[in-house]
XYZ file of C-alpha atoms in Angstrom:
610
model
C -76.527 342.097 184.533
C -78.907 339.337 186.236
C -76.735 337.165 187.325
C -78.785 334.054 188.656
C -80.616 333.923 185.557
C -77.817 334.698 182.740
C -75.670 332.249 180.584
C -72.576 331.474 182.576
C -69.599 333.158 181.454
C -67.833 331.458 178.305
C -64.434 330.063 179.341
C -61.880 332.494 179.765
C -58.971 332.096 177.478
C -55.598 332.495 177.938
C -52.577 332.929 175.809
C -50.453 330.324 177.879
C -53.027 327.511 177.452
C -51.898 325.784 174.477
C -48.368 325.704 175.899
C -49.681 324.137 178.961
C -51.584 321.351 177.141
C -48.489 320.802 174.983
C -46.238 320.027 178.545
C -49.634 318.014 179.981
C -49.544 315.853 177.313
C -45.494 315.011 177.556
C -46.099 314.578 181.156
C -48.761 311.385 180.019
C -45.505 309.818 178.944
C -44.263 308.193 182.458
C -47.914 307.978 183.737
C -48.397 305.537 180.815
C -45.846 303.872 181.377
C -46.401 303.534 185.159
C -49.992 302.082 184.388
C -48.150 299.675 181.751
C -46.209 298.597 184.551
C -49.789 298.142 187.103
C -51.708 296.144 184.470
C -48.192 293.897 183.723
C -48.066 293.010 187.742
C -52.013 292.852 188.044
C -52.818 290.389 185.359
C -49.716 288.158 187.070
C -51.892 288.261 190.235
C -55.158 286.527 188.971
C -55.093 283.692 190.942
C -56.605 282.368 194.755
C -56.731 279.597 196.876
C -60.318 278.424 198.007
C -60.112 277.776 201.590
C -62.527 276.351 204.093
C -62.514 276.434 207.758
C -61.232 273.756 209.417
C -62.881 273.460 212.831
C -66.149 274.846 211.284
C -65.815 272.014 208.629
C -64.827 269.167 211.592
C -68.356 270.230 213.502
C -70.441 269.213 209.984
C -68.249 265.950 209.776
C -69.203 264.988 213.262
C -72.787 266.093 212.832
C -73.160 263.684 209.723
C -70.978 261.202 211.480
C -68.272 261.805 208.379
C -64.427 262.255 208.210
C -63.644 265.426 208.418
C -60.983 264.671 205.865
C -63.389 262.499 203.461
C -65.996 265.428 203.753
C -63.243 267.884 202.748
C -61.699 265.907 199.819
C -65.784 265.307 198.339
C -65.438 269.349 198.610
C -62.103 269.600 197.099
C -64.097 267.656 194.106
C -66.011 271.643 194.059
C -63.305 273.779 193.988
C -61.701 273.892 197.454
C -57.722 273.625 197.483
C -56.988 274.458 201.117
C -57.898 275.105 204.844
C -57.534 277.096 208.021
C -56.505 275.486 210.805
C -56.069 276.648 214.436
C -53.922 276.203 216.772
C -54.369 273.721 219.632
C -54.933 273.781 223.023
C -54.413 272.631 226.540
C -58.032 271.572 226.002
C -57.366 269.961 222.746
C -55.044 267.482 224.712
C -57.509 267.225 227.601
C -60.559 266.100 224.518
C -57.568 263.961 222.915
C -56.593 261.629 226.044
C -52.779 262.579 226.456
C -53.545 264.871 229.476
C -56.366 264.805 232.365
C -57.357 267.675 233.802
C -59.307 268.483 237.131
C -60.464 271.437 238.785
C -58.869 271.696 242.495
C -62.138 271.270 244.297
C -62.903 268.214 242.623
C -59.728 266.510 243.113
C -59.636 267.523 246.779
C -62.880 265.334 246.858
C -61.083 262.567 246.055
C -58.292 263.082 247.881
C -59.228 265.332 251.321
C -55.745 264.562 253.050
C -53.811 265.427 250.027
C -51.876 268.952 249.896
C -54.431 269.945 247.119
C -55.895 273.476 246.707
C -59.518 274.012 246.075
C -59.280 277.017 243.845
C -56.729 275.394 241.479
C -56.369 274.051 238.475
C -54.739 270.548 237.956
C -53.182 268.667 235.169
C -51.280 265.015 234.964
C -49.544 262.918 232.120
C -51.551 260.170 230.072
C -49.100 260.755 227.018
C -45.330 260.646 228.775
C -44.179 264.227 228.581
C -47.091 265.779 227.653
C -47.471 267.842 231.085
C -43.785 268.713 230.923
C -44.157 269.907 227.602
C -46.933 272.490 228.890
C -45.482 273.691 231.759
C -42.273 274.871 229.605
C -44.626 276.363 226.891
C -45.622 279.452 229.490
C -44.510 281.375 231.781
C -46.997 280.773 234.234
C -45.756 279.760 237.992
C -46.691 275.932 238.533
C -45.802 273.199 240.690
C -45.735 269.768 241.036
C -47.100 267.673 243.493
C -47.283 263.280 244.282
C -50.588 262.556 244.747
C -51.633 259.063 245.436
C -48.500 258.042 243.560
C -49.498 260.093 240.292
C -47.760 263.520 239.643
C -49.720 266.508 239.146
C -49.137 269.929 238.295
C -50.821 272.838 240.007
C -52.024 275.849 238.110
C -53.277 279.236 239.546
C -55.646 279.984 236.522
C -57.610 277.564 233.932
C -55.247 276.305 231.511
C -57.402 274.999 229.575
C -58.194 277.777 226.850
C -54.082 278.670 226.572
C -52.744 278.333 223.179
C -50.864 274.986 222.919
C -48.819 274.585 219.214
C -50.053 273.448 215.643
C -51.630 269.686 215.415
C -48.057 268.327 213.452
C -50.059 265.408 212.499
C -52.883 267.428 210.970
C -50.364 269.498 209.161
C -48.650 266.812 207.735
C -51.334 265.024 206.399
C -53.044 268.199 204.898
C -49.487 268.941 203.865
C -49.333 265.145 201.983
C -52.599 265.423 200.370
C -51.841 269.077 198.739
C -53.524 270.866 200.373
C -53.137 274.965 200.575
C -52.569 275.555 204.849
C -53.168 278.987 206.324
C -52.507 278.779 210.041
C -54.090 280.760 212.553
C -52.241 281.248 216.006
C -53.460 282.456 218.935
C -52.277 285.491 221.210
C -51.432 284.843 224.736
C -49.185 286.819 226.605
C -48.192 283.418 228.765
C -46.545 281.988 225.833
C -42.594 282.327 226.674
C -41.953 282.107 222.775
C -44.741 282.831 220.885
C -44.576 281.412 216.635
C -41.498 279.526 217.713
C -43.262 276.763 216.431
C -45.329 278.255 213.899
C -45.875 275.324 211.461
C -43.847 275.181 207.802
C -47.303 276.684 205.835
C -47.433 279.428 203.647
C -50.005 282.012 205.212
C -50.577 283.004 208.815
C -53.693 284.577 209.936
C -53.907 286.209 212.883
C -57.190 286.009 215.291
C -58.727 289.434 216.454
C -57.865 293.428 215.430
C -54.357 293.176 215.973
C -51.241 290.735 214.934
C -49.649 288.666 217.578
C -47.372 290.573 219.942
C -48.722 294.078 218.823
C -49.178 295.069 222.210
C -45.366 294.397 223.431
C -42.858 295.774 221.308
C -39.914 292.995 220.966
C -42.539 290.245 220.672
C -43.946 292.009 217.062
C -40.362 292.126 216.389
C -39.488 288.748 217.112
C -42.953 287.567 215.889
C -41.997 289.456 212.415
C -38.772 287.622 212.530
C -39.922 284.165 213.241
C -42.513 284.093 210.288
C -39.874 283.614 207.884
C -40.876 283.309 204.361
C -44.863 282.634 205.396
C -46.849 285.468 204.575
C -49.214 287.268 207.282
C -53.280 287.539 205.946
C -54.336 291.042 205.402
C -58.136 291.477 206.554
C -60.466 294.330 206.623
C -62.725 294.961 209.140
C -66.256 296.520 208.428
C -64.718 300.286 208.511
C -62.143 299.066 205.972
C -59.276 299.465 209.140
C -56.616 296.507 208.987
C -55.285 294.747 212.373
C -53.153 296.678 213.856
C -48.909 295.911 213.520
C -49.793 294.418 210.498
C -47.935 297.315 208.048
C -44.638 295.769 210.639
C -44.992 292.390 209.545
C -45.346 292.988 205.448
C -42.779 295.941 205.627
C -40.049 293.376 204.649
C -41.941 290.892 203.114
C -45.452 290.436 200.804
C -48.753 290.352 202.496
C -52.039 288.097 200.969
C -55.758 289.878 201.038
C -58.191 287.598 202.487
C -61.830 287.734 202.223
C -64.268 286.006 204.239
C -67.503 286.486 205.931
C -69.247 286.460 209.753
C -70.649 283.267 210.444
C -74.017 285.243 211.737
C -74.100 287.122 208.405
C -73.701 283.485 206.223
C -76.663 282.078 207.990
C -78.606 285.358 206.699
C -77.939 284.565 202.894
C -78.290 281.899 200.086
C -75.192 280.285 198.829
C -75.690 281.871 195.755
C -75.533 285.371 196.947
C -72.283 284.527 199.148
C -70.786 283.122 196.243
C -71.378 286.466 194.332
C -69.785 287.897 197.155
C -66.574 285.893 197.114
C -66.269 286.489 193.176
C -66.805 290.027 193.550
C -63.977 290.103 196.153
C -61.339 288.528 194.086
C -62.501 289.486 190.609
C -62.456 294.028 191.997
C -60.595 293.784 195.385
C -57.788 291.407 194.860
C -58.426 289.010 197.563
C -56.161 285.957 197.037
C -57.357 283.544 199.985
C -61.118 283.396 200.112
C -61.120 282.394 203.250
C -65.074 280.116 203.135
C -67.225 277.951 206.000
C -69.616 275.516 205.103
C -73.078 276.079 204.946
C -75.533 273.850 207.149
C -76.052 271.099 204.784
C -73.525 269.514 202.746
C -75.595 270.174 199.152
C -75.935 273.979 200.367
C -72.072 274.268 200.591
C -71.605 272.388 197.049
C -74.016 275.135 195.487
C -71.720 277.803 196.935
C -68.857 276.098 195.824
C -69.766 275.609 192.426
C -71.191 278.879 191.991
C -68.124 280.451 193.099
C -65.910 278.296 190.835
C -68.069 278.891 187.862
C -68.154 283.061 188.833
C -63.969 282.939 189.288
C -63.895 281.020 185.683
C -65.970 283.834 183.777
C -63.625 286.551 185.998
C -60.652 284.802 184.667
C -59.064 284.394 188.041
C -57.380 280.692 188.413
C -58.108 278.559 191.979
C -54.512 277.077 193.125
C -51.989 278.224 195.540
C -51.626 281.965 194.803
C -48.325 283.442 193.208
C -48.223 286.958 195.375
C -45.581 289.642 194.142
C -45.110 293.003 195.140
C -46.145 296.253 192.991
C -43.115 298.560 192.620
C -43.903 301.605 190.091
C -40.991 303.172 189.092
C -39.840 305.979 191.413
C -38.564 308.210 188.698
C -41.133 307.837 186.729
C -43.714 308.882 189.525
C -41.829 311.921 190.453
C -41.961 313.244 186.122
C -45.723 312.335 186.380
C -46.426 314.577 189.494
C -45.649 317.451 187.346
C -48.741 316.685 184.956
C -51.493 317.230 187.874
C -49.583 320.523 188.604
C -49.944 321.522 184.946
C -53.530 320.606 184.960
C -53.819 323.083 188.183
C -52.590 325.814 186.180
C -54.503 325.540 183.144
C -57.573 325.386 185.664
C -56.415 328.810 187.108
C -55.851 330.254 183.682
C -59.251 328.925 182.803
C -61.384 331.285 185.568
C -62.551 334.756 184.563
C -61.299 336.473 187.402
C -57.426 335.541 187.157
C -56.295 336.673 190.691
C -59.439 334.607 191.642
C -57.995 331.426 189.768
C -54.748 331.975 191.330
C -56.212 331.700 194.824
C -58.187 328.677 194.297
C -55.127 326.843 192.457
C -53.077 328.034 195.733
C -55.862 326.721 197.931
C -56.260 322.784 196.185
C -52.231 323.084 196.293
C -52.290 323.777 200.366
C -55.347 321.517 200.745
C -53.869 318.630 199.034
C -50.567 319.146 201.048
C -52.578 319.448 204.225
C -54.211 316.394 203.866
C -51.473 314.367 202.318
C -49.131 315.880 204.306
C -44.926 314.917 204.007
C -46.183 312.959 201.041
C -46.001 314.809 198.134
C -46.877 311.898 195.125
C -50.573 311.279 197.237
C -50.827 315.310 197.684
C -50.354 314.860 193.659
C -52.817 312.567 193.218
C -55.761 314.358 195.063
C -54.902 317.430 192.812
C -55.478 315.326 189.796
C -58.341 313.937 191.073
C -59.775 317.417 192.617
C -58.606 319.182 188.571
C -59.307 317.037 186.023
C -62.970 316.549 186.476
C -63.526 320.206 186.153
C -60.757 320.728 183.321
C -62.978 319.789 180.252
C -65.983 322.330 181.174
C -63.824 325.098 181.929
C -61.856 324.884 178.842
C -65.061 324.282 176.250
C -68.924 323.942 177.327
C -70.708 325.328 174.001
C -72.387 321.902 172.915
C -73.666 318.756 174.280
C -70.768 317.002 172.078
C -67.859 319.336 174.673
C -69.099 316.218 177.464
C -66.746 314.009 175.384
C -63.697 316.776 175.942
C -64.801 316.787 179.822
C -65.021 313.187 179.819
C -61.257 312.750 178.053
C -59.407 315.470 180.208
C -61.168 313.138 182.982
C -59.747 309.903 181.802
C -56.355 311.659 181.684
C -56.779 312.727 185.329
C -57.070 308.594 185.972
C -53.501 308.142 184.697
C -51.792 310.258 187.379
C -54.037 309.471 189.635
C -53.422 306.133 189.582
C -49.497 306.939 188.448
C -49.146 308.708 191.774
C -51.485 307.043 194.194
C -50.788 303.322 193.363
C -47.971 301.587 195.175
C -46.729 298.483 197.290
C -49.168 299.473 200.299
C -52.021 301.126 198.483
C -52.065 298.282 196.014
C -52.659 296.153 199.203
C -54.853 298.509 200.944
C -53.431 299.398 203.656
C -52.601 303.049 202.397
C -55.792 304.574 201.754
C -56.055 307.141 199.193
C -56.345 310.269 201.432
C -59.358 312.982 200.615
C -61.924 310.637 198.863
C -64.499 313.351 200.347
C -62.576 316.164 198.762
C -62.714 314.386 195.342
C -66.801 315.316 194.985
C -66.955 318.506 197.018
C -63.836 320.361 195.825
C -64.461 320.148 191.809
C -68.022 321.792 192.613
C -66.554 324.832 193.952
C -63.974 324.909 191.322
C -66.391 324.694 188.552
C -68.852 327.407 189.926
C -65.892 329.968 190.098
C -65.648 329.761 185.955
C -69.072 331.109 185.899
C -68.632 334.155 187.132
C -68.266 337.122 185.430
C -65.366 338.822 184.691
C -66.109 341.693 187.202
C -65.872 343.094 190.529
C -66.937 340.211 193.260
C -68.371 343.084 195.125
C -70.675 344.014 191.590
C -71.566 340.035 191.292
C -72.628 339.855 195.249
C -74.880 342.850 194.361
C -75.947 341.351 191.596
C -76.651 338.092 193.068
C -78.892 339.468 196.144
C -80.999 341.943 193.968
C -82.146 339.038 191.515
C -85.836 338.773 191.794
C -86.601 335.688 192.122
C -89.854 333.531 191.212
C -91.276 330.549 193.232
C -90.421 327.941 190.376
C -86.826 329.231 189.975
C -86.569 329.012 193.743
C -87.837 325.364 193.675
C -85.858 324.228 190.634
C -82.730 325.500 192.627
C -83.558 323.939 195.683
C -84.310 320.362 194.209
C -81.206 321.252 192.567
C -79.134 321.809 195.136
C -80.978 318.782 196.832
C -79.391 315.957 194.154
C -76.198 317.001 194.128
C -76.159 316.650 197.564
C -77.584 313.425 197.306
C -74.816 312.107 194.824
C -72.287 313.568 197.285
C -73.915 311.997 200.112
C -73.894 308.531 198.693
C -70.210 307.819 198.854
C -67.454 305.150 200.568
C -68.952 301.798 201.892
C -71.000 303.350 204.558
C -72.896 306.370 202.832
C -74.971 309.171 204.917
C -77.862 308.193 202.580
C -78.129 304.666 201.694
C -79.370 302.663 198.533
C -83.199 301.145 198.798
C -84.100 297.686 198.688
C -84.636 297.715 195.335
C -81.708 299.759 194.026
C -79.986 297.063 196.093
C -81.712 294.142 194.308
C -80.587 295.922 190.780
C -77.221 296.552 191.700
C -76.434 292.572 192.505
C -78.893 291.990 189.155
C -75.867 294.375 187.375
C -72.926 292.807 189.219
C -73.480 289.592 188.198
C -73.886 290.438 184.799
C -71.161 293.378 183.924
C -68.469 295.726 186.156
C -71.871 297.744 187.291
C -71.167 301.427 186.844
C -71.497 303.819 189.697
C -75.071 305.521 190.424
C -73.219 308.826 190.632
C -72.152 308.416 186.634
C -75.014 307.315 185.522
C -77.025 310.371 187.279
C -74.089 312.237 186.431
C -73.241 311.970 182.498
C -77.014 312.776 181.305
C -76.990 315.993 183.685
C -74.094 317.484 182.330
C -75.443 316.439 178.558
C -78.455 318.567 179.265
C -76.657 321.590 180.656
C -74.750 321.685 177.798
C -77.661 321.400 175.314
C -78.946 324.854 176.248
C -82.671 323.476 176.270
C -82.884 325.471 180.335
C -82.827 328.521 181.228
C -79.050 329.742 181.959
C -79.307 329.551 185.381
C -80.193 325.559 185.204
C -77.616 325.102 182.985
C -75.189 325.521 185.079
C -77.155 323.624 187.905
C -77.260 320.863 185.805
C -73.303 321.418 185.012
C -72.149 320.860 188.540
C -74.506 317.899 189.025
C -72.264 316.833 185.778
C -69.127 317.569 187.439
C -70.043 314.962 189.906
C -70.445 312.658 187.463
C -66.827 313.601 185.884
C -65.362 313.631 189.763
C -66.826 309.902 190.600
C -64.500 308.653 187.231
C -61.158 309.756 189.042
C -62.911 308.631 192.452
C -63.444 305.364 190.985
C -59.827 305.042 190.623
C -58.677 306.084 193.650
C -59.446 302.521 195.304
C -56.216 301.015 194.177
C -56.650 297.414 195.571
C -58.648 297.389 192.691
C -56.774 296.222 189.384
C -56.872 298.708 187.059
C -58.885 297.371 184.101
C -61.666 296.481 186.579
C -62.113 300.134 187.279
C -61.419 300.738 183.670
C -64.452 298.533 182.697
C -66.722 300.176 185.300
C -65.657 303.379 184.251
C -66.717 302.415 180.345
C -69.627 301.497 181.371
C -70.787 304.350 183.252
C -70.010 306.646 180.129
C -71.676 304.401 177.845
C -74.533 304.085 179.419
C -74.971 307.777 180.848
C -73.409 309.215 177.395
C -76.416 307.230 175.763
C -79.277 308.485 178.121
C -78.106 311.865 178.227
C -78.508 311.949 174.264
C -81.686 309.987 174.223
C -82.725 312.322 177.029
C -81.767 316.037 174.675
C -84.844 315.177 171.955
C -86.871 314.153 174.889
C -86.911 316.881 176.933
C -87.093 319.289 173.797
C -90.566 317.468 172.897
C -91.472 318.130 176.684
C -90.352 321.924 176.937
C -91.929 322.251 173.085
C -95.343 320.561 174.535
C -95.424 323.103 178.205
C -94.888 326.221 176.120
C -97.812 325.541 173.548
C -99.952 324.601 176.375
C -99.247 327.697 178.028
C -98.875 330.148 175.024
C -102.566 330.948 174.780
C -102.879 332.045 178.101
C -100.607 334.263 177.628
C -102.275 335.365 174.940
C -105.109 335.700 176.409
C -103.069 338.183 179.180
């Protein structure tokens, strides 16, 4: 038997497969009913405050010799409900007249004979009590001193930059006008009691990669304790990592995804194509502050605001202070649903020709999933699912191009546990990463090229294998390949080994602003697997063309597995990739049956001529 160029082996079938589909499809019960539950809490979420940077917003005032406050109500007339303001400063008082300041070297100047040292730093009262106030705020040694009949108070280091409490009046007249108030502290180990006077606001973001007081036990915990009912801001950094002691602060309470972008990387873009990013990140990531800057001119920053209004209307997604709940599936529920993916593992083992062989790899995805999960068995079940479902469908029926639509439904059933046993308070937030997103392209590949064997000695099929003559086209149709579906496995996460060209870039955003834009790895995906199933290759491409299917099946549960996005969203994206690589894949079968048809009469009189 030639075993590079024969049909695959038909699926193997087994006497305990119907039984297993029967239990499968009681176990959809509970995963239903968990992604009932998902949808029910997700569509309650579709709301976001419109923020704007305060300080960044007072610097355009000034520059146009405006209000800050009149600038930011014309902006509230665009969509903006709220701001982020910063804590103060020693400086802040020094800019404000209630405190001077001097550096020890110039106020020796002044006074030669006084007591004063040069390296110093020294601050006096203009506001009674302002100085005092200071000095009790850290725990920094000081001292007083009379100097020419004014009281100063030496400091070893520059207080100047040390975080000094909220502006109260600020507060209250943001607070009096309506406005949504995220604070943003400041971390300073000199602080005796750092958020002890954390303003009455709803949202505190923190400055930097970790929380306030990460770095010293009891201050997180006292930190955690002092925020009350406000709610801490959960941001991403570029590698998708949160601040760290973050997961302390929201273990007892809600946390609020905020989305914003580098200054630097603003300046780069058009308001129009920052406002596409700020709908995109509340319409598929569930960010609830959009945390926004102005742009340089004031008409630039009303074009971004109205843009993004106008994109957050079509998405459905309401601008006012945001009503944040917490996602709590069902425990018993999740624990029935876990046994579905295991079922699905069985009827994959049942499904390869060589049974002990099946057994093996079900034993291996089992231990692999485990491994990576490890003591948390509902995740481990939801990288099964997403590793077994994808290849479920081909290894139970791949006789006609029409057997994509069984692949493609045992596929959407693998996005019911997966999301039944993946999605929960943290993941929903995302700060519990679904574990094995790698696995979820390169695993199903494997598992799908083990039902083409022949049912045989492995020792027979390795013989086989390495006495198959082969010719220099079927070498070069297996490289290339071999060379795409490495290039759809390369081209995952946010930061891909092999990135997307300028102009797949341009027609991605052209997509996005249009529809949920499908993924690149379905649309390349669906057609291959069409084709591989319409017999038009020789046997050995048929199966090529089957795993670069698989991949296509694999990036549906992958899609899923990002579960701070709401569940419809990856629904729509996930109908849209089927659609629209169903339809090419069929447009493609006539296509490429007129091509093959036109080669072969082309080349039948040579051969005739042979």
């Amino acid at each position: 038997m030639n075993t590079v160029t024969s049909a695959p082996t038909a699926p193997h079938r087994h006497p305990a497969q119907r039984a297993l589909l029967l239990l499968l499809a009681l176990t959809l019960i509970p995963a239903l009913l968990l992604a009932w539950q998902r949808v029910t809490y997700e569509q309650a979420q579709k709301n976001a405050a419109l923020i704007l940077d305060y300080p960044a917003l007072v610097q355009q005032a000034n520059t146009l010799g405006l209000d800050p406050l009149e600038l930011l109500g014309r902006y509230r007339q665009h969509g903006v409900n709220g701001v982020a303001i910063y804590e103060t400063t020693v400086q802040t008082g020094v800019q404000r007249g209630r405190i001077e300041f001097e550096e020890g070297s110039e106020l020796k100047l002044r006074y030669p004979d006084a007591p004063i040292k040069p390296e110093g730093y020294y601050t006096r009262d203009i506001t009674p009590g302002a100085n005092a106030t200071l000095t009790a705020r850290f725990n920094i040694p000081t001292r007083t001193l009379r100097v020419a009949d004014q009281t100063w108070t030496y400091w070893p280091a520059d207080p100047r930059f040390l975080p000094a409490g909220p502006d109260a009046d600020l507060v209250a007249r943001l607070k009096a006008a309506g406005y949504v108030i995220a604070y943003r502290p400041y971390d300073s180990p000199t602080v005796k009691t750092p958020g002890a006077d954390w303003p009455d606001v709803p949202y505190i973001i923190f400055n930097g990669t970790k929380v306030l007081g990460y770095d010293a036990d009891p201050t997180l915990k006292a930190i955690d304790a002092r925020l009350g009912q406000r709610l801490p801001a959960l941001i991403e950094s570029g590698d998708g990592s949160q601040q760290a002691g973050i997961t302390t602060l929201i273990e007892h309470r809600p946390g609020i995804r905020t989305f914003s972008i580098r200054p630097e990387w603003q300046d780069l873009l058009q308001p129009a194509e920052v406002a596409d990013k700020f709908v995109l990140a509340a319409r598929e990531r569930s960010h609830r502050l959009l945390y926004a800057r102005p742009f340089s001119t004031v008409d630039g920053t009303i074009t971004f605001l109205d843009d993004t209004v106008r994109g957050l209307r079509k998405a459905g997604v309401t601008i006012g202070k945001p009503v944040i709940g917490e996602f709590q599936p069902t425990p018993t529920l999740r624990w029935l649903a876990l046994l579905g993916p295991l079922v699905a593992l069985a009827l994959y083992a049942l499904s390869v020709p060589l049974t002990r062989l099946g057994a093996l790899a079900a034993l291996g995805v089992l231990g692999l999933a485990l491994a990576t999960n490890g003591t948390h068995p509902l995740a481990a079940g939801a990288l099964i699912a997403a590793v077994t479902f994808p290849v479920l469908g081909f290894s139970l029926r791949r006789e006609r191009p029409t057997d994509w639509l069984l692949a493609t439904a045992f596929s959407v059933l693998g996005v019911l546990f997966v999301s039944a046993l993946g999605a929960d308070r943290l993941s929903t937030l995302g700060l519990e990463p679904f574990r094995g997103v790698g696995l979820t392209l390169v695993v199903p590949l494997a598992l799908l090229a083990l039902t083409f064997l022949p049912k045989q000695d492995l020792r027979k099929t390795a013989t086989d294998l390495y006495n198959t003559p082969m010719r220099l086209g079927d070498l070069a149709i297996l490289i290339a390949g071999l060379a795409v579906i490495a290039l759809v496995v390369l081209r995952r996460g946010n930061t891909p080994a092999v990135g997307v060209s300028a102009t797949e870039a341009k027609v991605r955003a052209a997509l996005q602003e249009q529809i949920i834009r499908p993924r690149f790895k379905e649309l390349a995906g669906h057609p291959l697997a069409i084709l591989g199933l319409s017999r038009l290759f020789p046997p050995y491409m048929n199966s090529l063309l089957l795993l670069g299917g698989v991949v296509g099946q694999a990036s549906i549960l992958n899609t899923f597995s990002h579960f701070h996005t709401p569940l419809l969203i990856s629904g729509s994206r996930m109908v849209n990739g089927v659609l629209f690589g169903g339809v090419l894949g069929f447009i493609l079968i006539p296509l490429v049956a007129w091509a093959i048809r036109t080669f072969r009469a082309y080349r039948a009189p040579e051969g005739r001529t042979a």
